CSV table of C-alpha atoms and ligand atoms in Angstrom, one decimal:
chain,number,residue,atom,x,y,z
A,4,MET,CA,94.2,109.1,114.7
A,5,LEU,CA,94.6,107.9,111.2
A,6,LYS,CA,98.7,108.1,110.3
A,7,LEU,CA,99.8,109.1,107.0
A,8,GLY,CA,102.6,106.4,105.4
A,9,VAL,CA,104.3,108.8,102.6
A,10,ASN,CA,105.6,106.6,100.0
A,11,ILE,CA,108.8,107.9,98.3
A,12,ASP,CA,108.9,105.6,95.3
A,13,HIS,CA,107.9,108.6,92.7
A,14,VAL,CA,111.0,110.4,93.8
A,15,ALA,CA,113.1,107.9,93.0
A,16,THR,CA,111.1,107.8,89.7
A,17,LEU,CA,112.4,111.0,89.1
A,18,ARG,CA,116.1,110.4,89.6
A,19,GLN,CA,115.7,107.0,87.9
A,20,ALA,CA,114.8,109.9,84.7
A,21,ARG,CA,117.8,111.1,84.4
A,22,TYR,CA,121.0,109.1,86.7
A,23,ARG,CA,119.1,105.6,85.3
A,24,GLY,CA,122.6,102.7,85.9
A,25,MET,CA,124.7,105.1,88.1
A,26,ASP,CA,125.9,105.2,92.0
A,27,ASP,CA,123.9,108.4,92.9
A,28,GLY,CA,122.2,110.8,91.6
A,29,GLU,CA,118.9,113.3,92.2
A,30,PRO,CA,116.2,113.5,94.0
A,31,ASP,CA,117.5,111.2,96.5
A,32,PRO,CA,114.5,109.4,97.9
A,33,VAL,CA,116.2,108.6,101.7
A,34,ALA,CA,116.9,112.2,102.3
A,35,ALA,CA,113.2,112.5,101.3
A,36,ALA,CA,112.3,110.0,103.7
A,37,ILE,CA,114.1,111.9,106.1
A,38,ALA,CA,112.5,115.5,105.3
A,39,ALA,CA,109.1,113.7,105.3
A,40,GLU,CA,109.4,113.0,108.7
A,41,GLU,CA,110.5,115.8,110.0
A,42,ALA,CA,107.1,117.0,108.4
A,43,GLY,CA,104.9,114.3,110.9
A,44,ALA,CA,104.6,111.7,108.0
A,45,HIS,CA,104.1,108.6,110.4
A,46,GLY,CA,105.5,105.9,108.5
A,47,ILE,CA,108.0,105.4,104.6
A,48,THR,CA,106.6,103.5,102.2
A,49,ALA,CA,109.1,102.2,99.4
A,50,HIS,CA,108.3,99.6,96.8
A,51,LEU,CA,111.4,97.6,95.3
A,52,ARG,CA,109.8,96.5,92.2
A,53,GLU,CA,110.9,93.1,90.7
A,54,ASP,CA,112.0,95.3,87.4
A,55,ARG,CA,113.6,97.8,89.9
A,56,ARG,CA,112.4,101.0,88.0
A,57,HIS,CA,112.7,103.6,90.6
A,58,ILE,CA,113.5,102.1,94.4
A,59,LEU,CA,117.1,100.4,94.1
A,60,ASP,CA,118.4,97.9,96.4
A,61,ARG,CA,120.6,100.3,97.7
A,62,ASP,CA,117.7,102.6,99.1
A,63,VAL,CA,115.5,100.4,101.0
A,64,PHE,CA,118.7,99.4,102.7
A,65,ARG,CA,119.8,102.9,103.0
A,66,LEU,CA,116.1,103.7,104.4
A,67,ARG,CA,116.1,100.8,107.2
A,68,GLU,CA,119.6,102.2,108.9
A,69,ALA,CA,118.3,106.6,108.2
A,70,ILE,CA,114.0,106.3,109.5
A,71,ARG,CA,113.3,106.4,112.7
A,72,THR,CA,109.6,105.9,111.8
A,73,ARG,CA,107.8,102.5,110.4
A,74,LEU,CA,109.0,101.1,106.9
A,75,ASN,CA,106.6,99.5,105.5
A,76,PHE,CA,108.2,97.7,102.2
A,77,GLU,CA,105.9,97.0,99.2
A,78,MET,CA,106.9,93.9,97.5
A,79,ALA,CA,105.6,91.0,95.3
A,80,VAL,CA,105.2,87.3,96.6
A,81,VAL,CA,108.2,86.2,94.6
A,82,PRO,CA,111.5,84.5,96.8
A,83,GLU,CA,114.0,87.2,95.6
A,84,ILE,CA,111.8,89.9,96.6
A,85,ILE,CA,110.8,87.9,100.2
A,86,ASP,CA,114.8,87.0,100.4
A,87,ILE,CA,115.7,90.6,100.3
A,88,ALA,CA,113.0,91.4,102.9
A,89,LEU,CA,113.8,88.7,105.2
A,90,ARG,CA,117.7,90.0,105.3
A,91,LEU,CA,116.1,94.0,104.9
A,92,ARG,CA,113.7,93.6,108.5
A,93,PRO,CA,111.4,96.3,107.7
A,94,ASP,CA,108.6,97.3,109.9
A,95,ILE,CA,105.5,95.7,108.3
A,96,CYS,CA,106.1,94.2,104.6
A,97,CYS,CA,102.6,95.3,102.1
A,98,LEU,CA,102.5,92.2,99.7
A,99,VAL,CA,101.0,93.5,96.3
A,100,PRO,CA,100.7,91.8,93.0
A,101,GLU,CA,103.3,93.0,89.9
A,102,LYS,CA,102.6,93.0,86.2
A,103,ARG,CA,106.3,94.7,84.2
A,104,THR,CA,103.6,96.5,81.5
A,105,GLU,CA,101.5,98.6,84.7
A,106,VAL,CA,102.7,101.9,85.3
A,107,THR,CA,101.7,101.5,89.0
A,108,THR,CA,100.1,98.5,91.5
A,109,GLU,CA,96.6,98.1,89.0
A,110,GLY,CA,94.7,96.1,91.1
A,111,GLY,CA,94.3,94.5,94.3
A,112,LEU,CA,96.2,90.9,95.2
A,113,ASP,CA,94.2,88.1,94.6
A,114,VAL,CA,94.7,86.6,97.7
A,115,ALA,CA,91.7,84.2,97.2
A,116,GLY,CA,93.4,82.7,94.3
A,117,ALA,CA,96.4,82.0,95.5
A,118,CYS,CA,96.0,81.8,99.6
A,119,ASP,CA,98.8,79.1,100.1
A,120,ALA,CA,101.8,81.1,98.4
A,121,VAL,CA,100.3,84.2,100.4
A,122,ARG,CA,99.9,82.2,103.6
A,123,ASP,CA,103.6,80.5,103.5
A,124,ALA,CA,104.9,84.3,102.6
A,125,THR,CA,103.0,85.8,105.6
A,126,ARG,CA,104.2,83.1,108.0
A,127,ARG,CA,107.8,83.7,106.8
A,128,LEU,CA,108.0,86.7,107.2
A,129,GLN,CA,106.0,87.0,110.5
A,130,ASP,CA,108.7,84.3,111.8
A,131,ALA,CA,111.2,87.3,111.0
A,132,GLY,CA,109.3,89.7,113.1
A,133,ILE,CA,107.7,91.6,110.2
A,134,GLU,CA,104.0,92.3,110.3
A,135,VAL,CA,102.5,91.5,107.2
A,136,SER,CA,100.1,93.4,105.1
A,137,LEU,CA,97.7,92.8,102.0
A,138,PHE,CA,96.8,94.9,99.6
A,139,VAL,CA,93.3,93.8,98.4
A,140,ASP,CA,90.0,95.3,96.8
A,141,PRO,CA,87.3,96.2,98.7
A,142,ASP,CA,85.8,92.6,98.0
A,143,LEU,CA,84.7,90.7,101.1
A,144,ALA,CA,85.5,86.8,99.7
A,145,GLN,CA,89.2,89.0,99.3
A,146,LEU,CA,89.1,89.6,102.8
A,147,ASP,CA,87.9,86.2,103.7
A,148,ALA,CA,90.9,84.8,102.2
A,149,ALA,CA,93.1,87.3,104.0
A,150,ALA,CA,91.6,86.3,107.3
A,151,ARG,CA,93.0,82.7,106.5
A,152,THR,CA,96.4,83.8,105.4
A,153,GLY,CA,97.0,85.2,109.4
A,154,ALA,CA,98.4,88.7,108.1
A,155,GLN,CA,97.4,91.3,110.7
A,156,PHE,CA,96.5,94.2,108.3
A,157,VAL,CA,95.0,94.7,104.7
A,158,GLU,CA,95.6,97.7,102.7
A,159,LEU,CA,92.3,98.8,101.0
A,160,HIS,CA,93.0,99.5,97.4
A,161,THR,CA,90.9,103.2,96.6
A,162,GLY,CA,92.3,103.0,93.0
A,163,ALA,CA,88.4,102.4,91.8
A,164,TYR,CA,86.8,105.4,94.3
A,165,ALA,CA,90.1,108.1,93.0
A,166,GLU,CA,88.7,106.9,89.2
A,167,ALA,CA,85.0,107.8,90.3
A,168,TRP,CA,85.6,111.0,91.3
A,169,HIS,CA,83.8,112.6,88.9
A,170,SER,CA,80.7,110.7,89.4
A,171,LYS,CA,79.0,111.6,92.7
A,172,ARG,CA,76.9,108.5,91.9
A,173,GLU,CA,80.2,106.1,91.6
A,174,ARG,CA,82.2,107.4,94.4
A,175,ASN,CA,79.6,107.5,96.9
A,176,LEU,CA,78.9,103.7,96.1
A,177,GLN,CA,82.6,102.9,95.6
A,178,ILE,CA,82.5,104.6,99.5
A,179,GLU,CA,80.2,102.6,100.5
A,180,ARG,CA,82.2,99.4,98.9
A,181,LEU,CA,85.1,100.3,101.6
A,182,ALA,CA,83.0,100.9,104.4
A,183,ALA,CA,82.0,97.8,104.2
A,184,ALA,CA,85.0,96.3,103.2
A,185,ALA,CA,86.8,98.0,106.3
A,186,ARG,CA,83.8,96.8,108.8
A,187,HIS,CA,83.9,93.1,107.5
A,188,ALA,CA,87.5,93.3,107.8
A,189,LYS,CA,87.6,95.0,111.2
A,190,GLY,CA,85.3,91.9,112.4
A,191,LEU,CA,87.6,89.6,110.9
A,192,GLY,CA,90.4,90.7,113.3
A,193,ILE,CA,92.6,92.3,110.5
A,194,ARG,CA,93.7,96.1,110.6
A,195,VAL,CA,92.7,98.7,108.4
A,196,ASN,CA,95.3,100.8,106.1
A,197,ALA,CA,94.2,101.9,102.9
A,198,GLY,CA,95.7,103.5,99.9
A,199,HIS,CA,96.1,104.0,95.9
A,200,GLY,CA,95.1,107.4,93.9
A,201,LEU,CA,94.6,109.4,97.2
A,202,ASN,CA,94.7,113.4,96.8
A,203,LEU,CA,93.6,116.4,98.4
A,204,GLN,CA,90.2,116.4,96.8
A,205,ASN,CA,89.2,113.2,97.6
A,206,LEU,CA,90.6,112.4,100.9
A,207,PRO,CA,87.9,113.8,103.1
A,208,LEU,CA,84.9,112.0,101.9
A,209,LEU,CA,87.4,108.9,102.7
A,210,HIS,CA,86.8,110.1,106.4
A,211,LEU,CA,83.2,108.2,106.3
A,212,VAL,CA,85.3,105.0,105.7
A,213,PRO,CA,85.7,103.6,109.2
A,214,HIS,CA,88.6,101.8,111.0
A,215,LEU,CA,91.2,103.1,109.2
A,216,VAL,CA,94.9,102.7,110.7
A,217,GLU,CA,96.9,104.4,107.7
A,218,LEU,CA,96.9,106.1,104.5
A,219,ASN,CA,99.9,105.5,101.7
A,220,ILE,CA,100.1,107.9,99.8
A,221,GLY,CA,102.6,109.1,97.2
A,222,HIS,CA,101.9,110.0,93.6
A,223,SER,CA,99.8,113.4,95.0
A,224,ILE,CA,102.5,114.4,97.4
A,225,VAL,CA,105.4,114.3,95.3
A,226,SER,CA,103.0,116.0,92.9
A,227,ARG,CA,102.1,118.8,95.0
A,228,ALA,CA,105.9,119.3,96.4
A,229,VAL,CA,106.9,120.2,93.1
A,230,PHE,CA,104.6,123.3,93.6
A,231,VAL,CA,105.2,123.7,97.6
A,232,GLY,CA,107.9,121.7,98.3
A,233,LEU,CA,107.9,118.0,100.4
A,234,GLN,CA,107.7,119.3,103.9
A,235,PRO,CA,104.5,121.4,103.3
A,236,ALA,CA,103.1,119.0,101.1
A,237,ILE,CA,102.5,116.6,104.0
A,238,ARG,CA,101.8,119.4,106.0
A,239,GLU,CA,98.7,119.8,103.8
A,240,PHE,CA,98.1,115.6,103.7
A,241,LEU,CA,98.2,115.6,107.3
A,242,ALA,CA,95.9,118.5,107.6
A,243,ALA,CA,93.4,117.1,105.5
A,244,MET,CA,93.5,113.7,107.7
A,245,GLN,CA,92.0,115.1,110.9
A,246,GLY,CA,89.7,115.0,112.6
A,247,TYR,CA,89.2,111.2,111.3
A,248,PRO,CA,86.6,110.3,113.5
A,249,GLY,CA,87.9,106.2,113.2
B,320,PXP,N1,99.7,101.6,97.9
B,320,PXP,C1,100.2,100.5,97.5
B,320,PXP,C2,100.1,99.3,97.9
B,320,PXP,C3,100.3,100.8,96.3
B,320,PXP,O1,100.8,100.0,95.3
B,320,PXP,C4,100.7,102.9,96.1
B,320,PXP,C5,101.1,102.8,94.3
B,320,PXP,O2,102.8,102.9,94.7
B,320,PXP,C6,100.4,103.4,96.8
B,320,PXP,C7,99.7,103.3,98.0
B,320,PXP,C8,100.7,104.7,96.9
B,320,PXP,O3,99.5,105.5,95.4
B,320,PXP,P1,99.5,106.6,95.0
B,320,PXP,O4,101.2,106.9,94.4
B,320,PXP,O5,98.5,106.5,94.2
B,320,PXP,O6,99.5,107.6,95.8
């Protein structure tokens, strides 16, 4: 069964729009995570960015205490955040690139270009009992590099697919790219997650990509929640994921 990881960063973005610098505020991303689990989410994803623009340190430690599924901690490969991950002990860390000026994570991690640093971070996290995933573009050279780090998972960046949606030809090309990457990763013994820009419109075609374990979805779930509520929104996504052939 294809699993759903709900990314709650966007709940924190809304809170920070009004309560930046304050000890408390609504909506609470931890309460959203608990509600997401009750609605059937298989995991919770949170990205503690270096600039703390949405999720805060206190959120991730409260999440660790509160959630009953899996905590996927998205993070840049930098010493400060690695130290926090080692104290937090999430179930899995997803290593992502981070630029201060970007609106959201824009491209995949350049594992091939920074293999030693990624391998060192991966080993430190794994030695602490934390699984590691690398957020990469569906690029075979990046997957080969990912295999050299020893990471157990990759998360395939689906942003280019999502952006190609309005051209049938382009979107089919991007699906083929994702499928080839998933097959290649599977051949390397790496488990495959996917995420970024997924929504109820583009999700069904993703069923053509084999070997997927989990999808991480945030923005579109929170957007849909504005109209139907968080739990109904999550159930809609779970329904759209049903029947995934694997
Ligand atoms: N996966 C990763 C690694 C991400 O950085 C993001 C964006 O926060 C997502 C998944 C979720 O993307 P979206 O919010 O577009 O669903």
